[in-house]
Short mmCIF file of C-alpha atoms and ligand atoms in Angstrom, two decimals:
data_model
loop_
_atom_site.label_atom_id
_atom_site.label_comp_id
_atom_site.label_asym_id
_atom_site.label_seq_id
_atom_site.Cartn_x
_atom_site.Cartn_y
_atom_site.Cartn_z
CA UNK A 158 -7.59 46.47 13.38
CA UNK A 159 -4.67 46.41 10.96
CA UNK A 160 -5.59 44.11 8.03
CA UNK A 161 -2.57 41.97 7.26
CA UNK A 162 -2.27 41.57 3.49
CA UNK A 163 -2.03 37.89 2.61
CA UNK A 164 1.33 37.48 0.91
CA UNK A 165 1.36 33.71 0.96
CA UNK A 166 4.15 31.48 2.16
CA UNK A 167 7.80 31.59 1.08
CA UNK A 168 7.88 30.62 -2.59
CA UNK A 169 9.19 27.27 -3.84
CA UNK A 170 12.77 27.69 -5.04
CA UNK A 171 13.94 24.19 -5.98
CA UNK A 172 12.41 20.79 -6.70
CA UNK A 173 14.88 17.90 -6.67
CA UNK A 174 14.33 14.21 -7.37
CA UNK A 175 16.57 11.38 -6.23
CA UNK A 176 16.47 7.63 -6.39
CA UNK A 177 17.69 5.25 -3.73
CA UNK A 178 17.74 1.44 -3.47
CA UNK A 179 17.24 -1.04 -0.64
CA UNK A 180 13.84 -1.18 1.04
CA UNK A 181 12.18 2.02 2.13
CA UNK A 182 9.29 3.18 -0.01
CA UNK A 183 10.08 0.45 -2.55
CA UNK A 184 9.56 -2.02 0.27
CA UNK A 185 9.61 -5.03 -2.05
CA UNK A 186 13.29 -4.25 -2.63
CA UNK A 187 14.51 -6.61 0.10
CA UNK A 188 17.34 -9.13 0.48
CA UNK A 189 17.22 -12.92 0.15
CA UNK A 190 14.87 -14.99 2.30
CA UNK A 191 12.34 -12.25 3.07
CA UNK A 192 8.72 -13.41 3.51
CA UNK A 193 7.64 -10.72 1.02
CA UNK A 194 9.34 -12.54 -1.84
CA UNK A 195 8.58 -16.17 -1.00
CA UNK A 196 6.44 -17.83 -3.65
CA UNK A 197 3.64 -15.25 -3.51
CA UNK A 198 0.89 -15.65 -6.11
CA UNK A 199 0.98 -13.03 -8.86
CA UNK A 200 -0.30 -12.64 -12.44
CA UNK A 201 3.22 -13.63 -13.57
CA UNK A 202 2.97 -17.02 -11.85
CA UNK A 203 1.57 -18.46 -15.09
CA UNK A 204 5.24 -18.49 -16.14
CA UNK A 205 7.08 -21.11 -14.03
CA UNK A 206 10.34 -19.17 -14.16
CA UNK A 207 8.64 -16.24 -12.40
CA UNK A 208 6.67 -18.23 -9.81
CA UNK A 209 9.07 -18.42 -6.85
CA UNK A 210 10.15 -14.78 -6.64
CA UNK A 211 8.43 -11.50 -7.51
CA UNK A 212 11.85 -9.86 -7.80
CA UNK A 213 12.55 -12.28 -10.67
CA UNK A 214 9.98 -10.41 -12.78
CA UNK A 215 10.93 -7.00 -11.46
CA UNK A 216 8.64 -6.06 -8.58
CA UNK A 217 11.58 -4.01 -7.29
CA UNK A 218 12.73 -2.75 -10.71
CA UNK A 219 11.94 0.90 -9.99
CA UNK A 220 13.38 1.60 -6.54
CA UNK A 221 12.44 4.56 -4.37
CA UNK A 222 11.75 8.10 -5.56
CA UNK A 223 12.76 10.85 -3.13
CA UNK A 224 11.24 14.27 -3.85
CA UNK A 225 12.67 17.34 -2.13
CA UNK A 226 11.00 20.76 -2.33
CA UNK A 227 13.02 23.70 -0.98
CA UNK A 228 11.35 27.04 -0.22
CA UNK A 229 13.14 30.36 -0.60
CA UNK A 230 13.61 30.54 3.19
CA UNK A 231 15.56 27.27 3.12
CA UNK A 232 12.78 25.07 4.53
CA UNK A 233 12.77 21.64 2.85
CA UNK A 234 9.80 19.33 2.53
CA UNK A 235 10.35 15.81 1.21
CA UNK A 236 8.59 12.54 0.59
CA UNK A 237 9.46 9.03 -0.59
CA UNK A 238 7.45 6.72 -2.81
CA UNK A 239 7.97 4.07 -5.48
CA UNK A 240 9.27 5.35 -8.79
CA UNK A 241 13.05 5.33 -9.03
CA UNK A 242 14.95 6.87 -11.92
CA UNK A 243 12.08 7.19 -14.43
CA UNK A 244 10.05 9.06 -11.83
CA UNK A 245 13.06 11.36 -11.25
CA UNK A 246 12.90 12.24 -14.95
CA UNK A 247 9.19 13.06 -14.73
CA UNK A 248 9.68 15.22 -11.63
CA UNK A 249 12.68 17.22 -12.86
CA UNK A 250 11.90 17.41 -16.57
CA UNK A 251 8.11 17.84 -16.45
CA UNK A 252 6.47 18.44 -13.06
CA UNK A 253 8.97 20.86 -11.45
CA UNK A 254 7.85 23.68 -13.78
CA UNK A 255 4.46 23.78 -12.00
CA UNK A 256 6.08 24.29 -8.58
CA UNK A 257 9.19 26.47 -8.82
CA UNK A 258 8.32 30.08 -8.06
CA UNK A 259 4.90 29.12 -6.69
CA UNK A 260 3.25 29.50 -3.27
CA UNK A 261 3.32 26.00 -1.71
CA UNK A 262 -0.18 26.57 -0.35
CA UNK A 263 -1.52 26.34 -3.92
CA UNK A 264 -1.51 22.54 -3.87
CA UNK A 265 -4.89 22.31 -5.64
CA UNK A 266 -3.73 24.27 -8.68
CA UNK A 267 -0.33 22.57 -8.65
CA UNK A 268 -1.97 19.12 -8.54
CA UNK A 269 -4.36 20.05 -11.36
CA UNK A 270 -1.51 21.23 -13.56
CA UNK A 271 0.68 18.18 -12.79
CA UNK A 272 -2.17 15.79 -13.62
CA UNK A 273 -3.62 17.41 -16.73
CA UNK A 274 -0.21 18.24 -18.20
CA UNK A 275 0.72 14.53 -18.04
CA UNK A 276 -2.75 13.12 -18.78
CA UNK A 277 -1.73 12.39 -22.37
CA UNK A 278 0.76 9.82 -21.16
CA UNK A 279 -0.07 9.27 -17.48
CA UNK A 280 -3.35 8.87 -15.57
CA UNK A 281 -2.20 5.87 -13.50
CA UNK A 282 0.95 3.97 -12.47
CA UNK A 283 4.40 5.51 -12.56
CA UNK A 284 3.29 9.01 -13.60
CA UNK A 285 0.74 9.25 -10.79
CA UNK A 286 3.34 7.79 -8.40
CA UNK A 287 5.60 10.71 -9.35
CA UNK A 288 2.75 13.21 -8.92
CA UNK A 289 1.98 11.60 -5.55
CA UNK A 290 5.59 11.96 -4.43
CA UNK A 291 5.62 15.65 -5.33
CA UNK A 292 2.25 16.21 -3.65
CA UNK A 293 3.34 14.50 -0.42
CA UNK A 294 6.57 16.52 -0.35
CA UNK A 295 4.43 19.64 -0.77
CA UNK A 296 2.26 18.70 2.23
CA UNK A 297 5.42 18.02 4.24
CA UNK A 298 6.75 21.47 3.29
CA UNK A 299 3.42 23.12 4.15
CA UNK A 300 3.43 21.53 7.58
CA UNK A 301 7.02 22.59 8.20
CA UNK A 302 6.35 26.17 7.06
CA UNK A 303 3.21 26.41 9.20
CA UNK A 304 4.70 24.50 12.16
CA UNK A 305 1.86 21.94 12.06
CA UNK A 306 1.66 18.16 11.57
CA UNK A 307 -0.09 17.17 8.34
CA UNK A 308 -3.00 15.65 10.25
CA UNK A 309 -3.72 19.13 11.69
CA UNK A 310 -3.74 20.55 8.14
CA UNK A 311 -6.27 17.86 7.19
CA UNK A 312 -8.77 18.85 9.87
CA UNK A 313 -7.24 17.20 12.91
CA UNK A 314 -7.38 13.80 14.59
CA UNK A 315 -10.84 12.31 15.18
CA UNK A 316 -9.45 9.73 17.63
CA UNK A 317 -6.61 9.56 20.17
CA UNK A 318 -4.83 6.65 18.59
CA UNK A 319 -4.50 4.55 15.45
CA UNK A 320 -5.05 0.80 15.53
CA UNK A 321 -3.36 -1.43 13.00
CA UNK A 322 -3.68 -4.78 11.35
CA UNK A 323 -0.37 -6.38 10.31
CA UNK A 324 0.53 -7.70 6.86
CA UNK A 325 3.07 -10.47 6.92
CA UNK A 326 3.71 -14.19 7.12
CA UNK A 327 2.85 -14.65 10.81
CA UNK A 328 -0.60 -13.46 11.91
CA UNK A 329 -0.11 -15.57 15.06
CA UNK A 330 2.86 -13.42 16.08
CA UNK A 331 0.96 -10.28 15.04
CA UNK A 332 -1.80 -11.22 17.46
CA UNK A 333 0.75 -11.56 20.27
CA UNK A 334 2.09 -8.10 19.34
CA UNK A 335 -1.33 -6.50 19.81
CA UNK A 336 -2.42 -6.01 16.20
CA UNK A 337 -6.15 -6.26 15.47
CA UNK A 338 -5.69 -8.65 12.58
CA UNK A 339 -3.24 -10.40 10.29
CA UNK A 340 -3.19 -10.30 6.49
CA UNK A 341 -1.23 -13.07 4.79
CA UNK A 342 0.07 -13.14 1.22
CA UNK A 343 -1.60 -15.81 -0.94
CA UNK A 344 1.05 -18.30 -2.07
CA UNK A 345 -0.74 -20.19 -4.83
CA UNK A 346 -2.83 -19.00 -7.77
CA UNK A 347 -4.59 -20.72 -10.70
CA UNK A 348 -1.24 -22.01 -12.00
CA UNK A 349 -1.02 -24.19 -8.89
CA UNK A 350 -4.31 -25.93 -9.67
CA UNK A 351 -6.52 -27.58 -7.08
CA UNK A 352 -3.40 -28.66 -5.16
CA UNK A 353 -2.38 -25.04 -4.71
CA UNK A 354 -5.88 -24.04 -3.67
CA UNK A 355 -5.84 -26.77 -1.04
CA UNK A 356 -2.45 -25.50 0.21
CA UNK A 357 -3.84 -21.95 0.49
CA UNK A 358 -6.74 -23.19 2.59
CA UNK A 359 -4.47 -25.39 4.72
CA UNK A 360 -2.26 -22.36 5.51
CA UNK A 361 -5.34 -20.35 6.48
CA UNK A 362 -6.69 -23.21 8.61
CA UNK A 363 -3.37 -23.53 10.45
CA UNK A 364 -3.35 -19.82 11.25
CA UNK A 365 -6.98 -19.92 12.36
CA UNK A 366 -6.08 -22.75 14.73
CA UNK A 367 -3.24 -20.66 16.19
CA UNK A 368 -5.07 -17.33 16.54
CA UNK A 369 -8.44 -18.55 17.73
CA UNK A 370 -11.91 -17.73 16.36
CA UNK A 371 -12.06 -13.94 16.66
CA UNK A 372 -8.75 -12.52 15.41
CA UNK A 373 -9.09 -11.05 11.92
CA UNK A 374 -7.47 -13.11 9.18
CA UNK A 375 -7.25 -11.79 5.62
CA UNK A 376 -5.69 -13.00 2.37
CA UNK A 377 -3.87 -10.65 -0.01
CA UNK A 378 -4.06 -12.06 -3.56
CA UNK A 379 -2.01 -9.36 -5.30
CA UNK A 380 -4.01 -9.32 -8.59
CA UNK A 381 -3.23 -13.00 -9.19
CA UNK A 382 -6.62 -14.64 -9.61
CA UNK A 383 -9.58 -14.96 -11.94
CA UNK A 384 -13.19 -14.74 -10.76
CA UNK A 385 -13.68 -18.51 -10.70
CA UNK A 386 -10.58 -19.24 -8.62
CA UNK A 387 -11.23 -16.30 -6.29
CA UNK A 388 -14.81 -17.47 -5.77
CA UNK A 389 -13.72 -21.03 -4.97
CA UNK A 390 -11.03 -19.70 -2.62
CA UNK A 391 -13.55 -17.45 -0.82
CA UNK A 392 -16.11 -20.24 -0.45
CA UNK A 393 -13.50 -22.65 0.95
CA UNK A 394 -11.96 -19.97 3.19
CA UNK A 395 -15.29 -19.04 4.70
CA UNK A 396 -15.26 -21.92 7.17
CA UNK A 397 -11.99 -20.53 8.54
CA UNK A 398 -13.50 -17.09 9.08
CA UNK A 399 -11.68 -15.15 6.34
CA UNK A 400 -12.50 -11.48 7.01
CA UNK A 401 -11.58 -10.16 3.56
CA UNK A 402 -10.18 -11.29 0.25
CA UNK A 403 -7.86 -8.56 -1.07
CA UNK A 404 -7.01 -7.52 -4.59
CA UNK A 405 -7.97 -10.87 -6.06
CA UNK A 406 -8.47 -9.70 -9.66
CA UNK A 407 -6.64 -7.45 -12.13
CA UNK A 408 -7.18 -3.77 -11.18
CA UNK A 409 -8.54 -3.16 -14.69
CA UNK A 410 -11.24 -5.81 -14.37
CA UNK A 411 -13.96 -3.79 -12.61
CA UNK A 412 -16.50 -6.27 -13.98
CA UNK A 413 -14.60 -9.16 -12.35
CA UNK A 414 -14.62 -7.44 -8.98
CA UNK A 415 -18.35 -6.77 -9.24
CA UNK A 416 -18.92 -10.47 -9.99
CA UNK A 417 -16.65 -11.61 -7.14
CA UNK A 418 -18.44 -9.29 -4.73
CA UNK A 419 -21.72 -10.95 -5.69
CA UNK A 420 -20.19 -14.43 -5.33
CA UNK A 421 -18.44 -14.32 -1.94
CA UNK A 422 -20.24 -15.63 1.14
CA UNK A 423 -22.35 -13.08 2.99
CA UNK A 424 -20.24 -11.33 5.62
CA UNK A 425 -16.91 -11.80 3.81
CA UNK A 426 -15.49 -8.51 2.55
CA UNK A 427 -13.95 -7.83 -0.87
CA UNK A 428 -11.20 -5.18 -0.85
CA UNK A 429 -9.01 -3.57 -3.48
CA UNK A 430 -7.51 -0.31 -4.71
CA UNK A 431 -3.80 -0.24 -3.90
CA UNK A 432 -2.98 -0.22 -7.63
CA UNK A 433 -5.89 2.08 -8.55
CA UNK A 434 -5.35 5.82 -9.05
CA UNK A 435 -7.24 9.15 -8.90
CA UNK A 436 -10.81 10.01 -7.95
CA UNK A 437 -11.95 8.72 -11.35
CA UNK A 438 -10.51 5.24 -10.85
CA UNK A 439 -12.03 4.98 -7.38
CA UNK A 440 -15.35 6.33 -8.67
CA UNK A 441 -15.41 3.35 -11.03
CA UNK A 442 -14.80 0.94 -8.11
CA UNK A 443 -17.62 2.61 -6.17
CA UNK A 444 -20.19 2.95 -8.92
CA UNK A 445 -19.65 -0.61 -10.18
CA UNK A 446 -19.94 -1.89 -6.60
CA UNK A 447 -16.58 -3.66 -6.82
CA UNK A 448 -15.61 -3.81 -3.16
CA UNK A 449 -16.43 -3.13 0.47
CA UNK A 450 -13.17 -1.42 1.48
CA UNK A 451 -11.10 0.88 -0.76
CA UNK A 452 -7.33 0.65 -0.22
CA UNK A 453 -5.61 3.50 -2.09
CA UNK A 454 -1.88 3.94 -1.55
CA UNK A 455 -1.32 7.64 -0.90
CA UNK A 456 2.07 7.38 -2.57
CA UNK A 457 0.56 5.89 -5.74
CA UNK A 458 -3.07 7.16 -6.07
CA UNK A 459 -2.25 10.85 -6.59
CA UNK A 460 -0.99 11.93 -3.17
CA UNK A 461 -2.75 13.51 -0.22
CA UNK A 462 -4.58 16.12 -2.33
CA UNK A 463 -6.22 13.31 -4.35
CA UNK A 464 -6.74 10.95 -1.41
CA UNK A 465 -8.91 13.62 0.23
CA UNK A 466 -11.20 13.55 -2.82
CA UNK A 467 -11.24 9.75 -2.98
CA UNK A 468 -12.06 9.52 0.73
CA UNK A 469 -14.96 12.00 0.54
CA UNK A 470 -16.42 10.16 -2.46
CA UNK A 471 -16.14 6.82 -0.63
CA UNK A 472 -17.68 8.29 2.51
CA UNK A 473 -20.70 9.45 0.49
CA UNK A 474 -21.05 5.84 -0.69
CA UNK A 475 -20.79 4.54 2.86
CA UNK A 476 -17.50 2.77 2.14
CA UNK A 477 -14.38 2.48 4.30
CA UNK A 478 -11.02 3.77 3.08
CA UNK A 479 -8.12 1.85 4.64
CA UNK A 480 -5.05 3.03 2.74
CA UNK A 481 -2.47 0.51 1.61
CA UNK A 482 0.47 0.62 4.03
CA UNK A 483 2.55 3.72 3.31
CA UNK A 484 4.02 4.59 6.70
CA UNK A 485 3.52 8.12 8.02
CA UNK A 486 1.90 9.22 4.76
CA UNK A 487 -1.17 7.12 5.51
CA UNK A 488 -1.05 7.47 9.32
CA UNK A 489 -1.52 11.25 9.16
CA UNK A 490 -4.55 10.72 6.93
CA UNK A 491 -6.21 7.76 8.67
CA UNK A 492 -6.28 9.48 12.07
CA UNK A 493 -8.37 12.33 10.60
CA UNK A 494 -11.19 10.34 8.94
CA UNK A 495 -14.08 8.45 10.54
CA UNK A 496 -14.40 6.18 7.49
CA UNK A 497 -10.78 5.13 8.00
CA UNK A 498 -11.12 3.32 11.35
CA UNK A 499 -7.81 1.41 11.22
CA UNK A 500 -4.53 1.34 9.29
CA UNK A 501 -2.22 -1.22 7.70
CA UNK A 502 1.26 -1.94 9.04
CA UNK A 503 3.52 -3.96 6.77
CA UNK A 504 5.88 -6.22 8.75
CA UNK A 505 9.20 -5.53 7.09
CA UNK A 506 11.20 -7.88 9.32
CA UNK A 507 12.15 -10.84 7.04
CA UNK A 508 10.37 -13.35 9.32
CA UNK A 509 7.51 -10.99 10.39
CA UNK A 510 8.70 -11.60 13.95
CA UNK A 511 9.57 -8.03 14.95
CA UNK A 512 8.11 -4.56 14.45
CA UNK A 513 10.58 -2.52 12.39
CA UNK A 514 9.88 0.85 10.71
CA UNK A 515 7.96 0.26 7.47
CA UNK A 516 10.14 2.46 5.29
CA UNK A 517 13.41 1.51 7.01
CA UNK A 518 16.11 2.76 6.50
CA UNK A 519 14.94 5.89 4.65
CA UNK A 520 13.01 7.83 7.32
CA UNK A 521 14.63 9.07 10.52
CA UNK A 522 12.11 9.25 13.38
CA UNK A 523 9.59 6.97 11.66
CA UNK A 524 7.02 5.98 14.32
CA UNK A 525 5.98 2.33 14.68
CA UNK A 526 2.92 0.78 16.38
CA UNK A 527 3.39 -0.26 20.00
CA UNK A 528 1.07 -3.09 20.99
CA UNK A 529 -0.58 -2.62 17.61
CA UNK A 530 -1.41 1.04 18.26
CA UNK A 531 0.04 4.49 17.72
CA UNK A 532 -0.94 7.53 19.79
CA UNK A 533 -1.92 10.67 17.87
CA UNK A 534 0.71 12.44 19.97
CA UNK A 535 3.37 10.37 18.19
CA UNK A 536 2.45 12.25 15.00
CA UNK A 537 2.72 15.79 16.35
CA UNK A 538 5.93 17.02 14.71
CA UNK A 539 5.57 19.44 11.74
CA UNK A 540 4.85 17.98 8.33
CA UNK A 541 4.90 14.19 8.32
CA UNK A 542 7.24 14.37 11.30
CA UNK A 543 10.15 12.47 9.79
CA UNK A 544 13.51 13.43 8.29
CA UNK A 545 15.29 11.87 5.33
CA UNK A 546 18.23 9.60 6.14
CA UNK A 547 20.86 11.50 4.17
CA UNK A 548 23.53 8.89 4.93
CA UNK A 549 21.95 6.70 2.23
CA UNK A 550 23.56 6.69 -1.23
CA UNK A 551 21.02 8.83 -3.11
CA UNK A 552 21.41 9.58 -6.82
CA UNK A 553 20.01 12.64 -8.66
CA UNK A 554 20.02 11.48 -12.29
CA UNK A 555 18.39 14.58 -13.87
CA UNK A 556 19.93 17.45 -11.88
CA UNK A 557 19.21 20.87 -13.39
C1 LIG B 865 1.71 -8.79 0.81
C2 LIG B 865 1.33 -8.38 -0.59
O1 LIG B 865 1.72 -9.44 -1.45
C3 LIG B 865 2.06 -7.14 -1.04
O2 LIG B 865 3.44 -7.35 -0.99
C4 LIG B 865 1.69 -5.95 -0.18
O3 LIG B 865 2.58 -4.92 -0.36
C5 LIG B 865 0.37 -5.28 -0.46
O4 LIG B 865 -0.47 -5.95 -1.35
C6 LIG B 865 -0.35 -4.99 0.83
O5 LIG B 865 -1.59 -4.95 0.83
O6 LIG B 865 0.37 -4.72 1.82
MG1 MG B 866 -2.55 -5.62 -0.88
#
C-alpha cells in the first residue's frame, strides 16, 4: 500500500478583520422599540439615567467583529462575534501572526499561542472574544477544506434534531411556536426596591397564567442583582414555577453564586456563564458549586477549541452546558454533546412575535428553528454552513 505522506491542508495565507454595525453578532445593536432594550435590569440601573436603555450605557458600543481566514487555495473561512474595531486591532496587529503560513488543522497550537501571547492583557472579555472569533473562523475554514460540517469535525450528532427554548418578551407566543420554554429578561433590579420586585413577580405570574403549569419559564437577570435580592426573587418566583434564575450576580462574584445556589428553593436551577471565559473560569464555577447549568457563549468564551474543554470538564462534574445563544456556532456544538440537551434561540424580532435569524442580517443561509426544533440535516453544509452577507457595509480598520 502506498503510504501517503501527510502534508497537511493548504496553508493560511491571509487573516482579515472587519467591523460591521446593526444587529448580527452584536445582537443588542438594534433599533428603537426593541424588547431587548426595554428597561431591562442591569448593574448600571443604579444610575437613573442608564435605567431605561442598555444602549444608553453602551451595550452595543463594540459592534460586530468579522474574522476572515483565507487559505492559499482561495478557500475562505469566516466567523462573526462581538468585538468591533478594537477586536479588529487585536486580530490584525497581534493574533494574525500565529495563523499566517500555518496549517489550519493546528488549531490547538494556534489557540495556545493566541491565548498565552495575550494573557498579559487579556484572559477574558474583548481579547477572548477576538480569540473566539479567530478560532470559529478557523473551524469554518477546516470544515470547508475538508468538505464537512463542523458538527462532523466535533464527533458527529448524537441526536437527529435540536430543541430550543426561546429568549424574548413573549414566552406565551414562544409556546405557540413550539419552543420548549421561554426565558424573559428581568425588568427591575435592587434600584427598583420592593415595588420593582413585585412587578417582576407580577410579570412572571401573568406569563404563568398564559402558558399553563408545565411550560418552562426562566428569568434572565443579566448580572443585575445582589445575593439578597436574587434570593428574595427566587423565593417569590417559586410559586410560579420558575425553572431557572439566570446570571443573577456579577460574573466575578463566584462566592455570591455559591450562596445563591444554596439559598434558592429545591428544584429551582441557578445558571450562569455567558460572560465567563476559558476552561479556568468555568473550572471556578464548577469547583465552587456556583450553578446547575453552564452557559458559555462560544463567541466569547474562547471559541470552539475552548468550549470543547469546558464541556468535557462540566460533563465530568455532571453539569449541563447550554451555550448562550450564538446562532450556528452553538448549534453545531450542542447537537454533538449529550450534556447539551437543548439550545437557546434569541427572538430578534422587536416584539418577539416572529422567528427571524438570530444574527440577521449578517449570515446568508442561517437556519432557524421550525416549531422550536432544527433537524441535524439542516446543519449539513461544510463549515458552519453559512456565508457572510457581503452586501453589508463592512470596514477593515487595520488592513495590512
Ligand atoms: C435577554 C438578556 O437580557 C440578554 O440580552 C441576553 O442576550 C442574554 O443574557 C441571554 O441569555 O440570551
Ligand atoms: Mg443570559
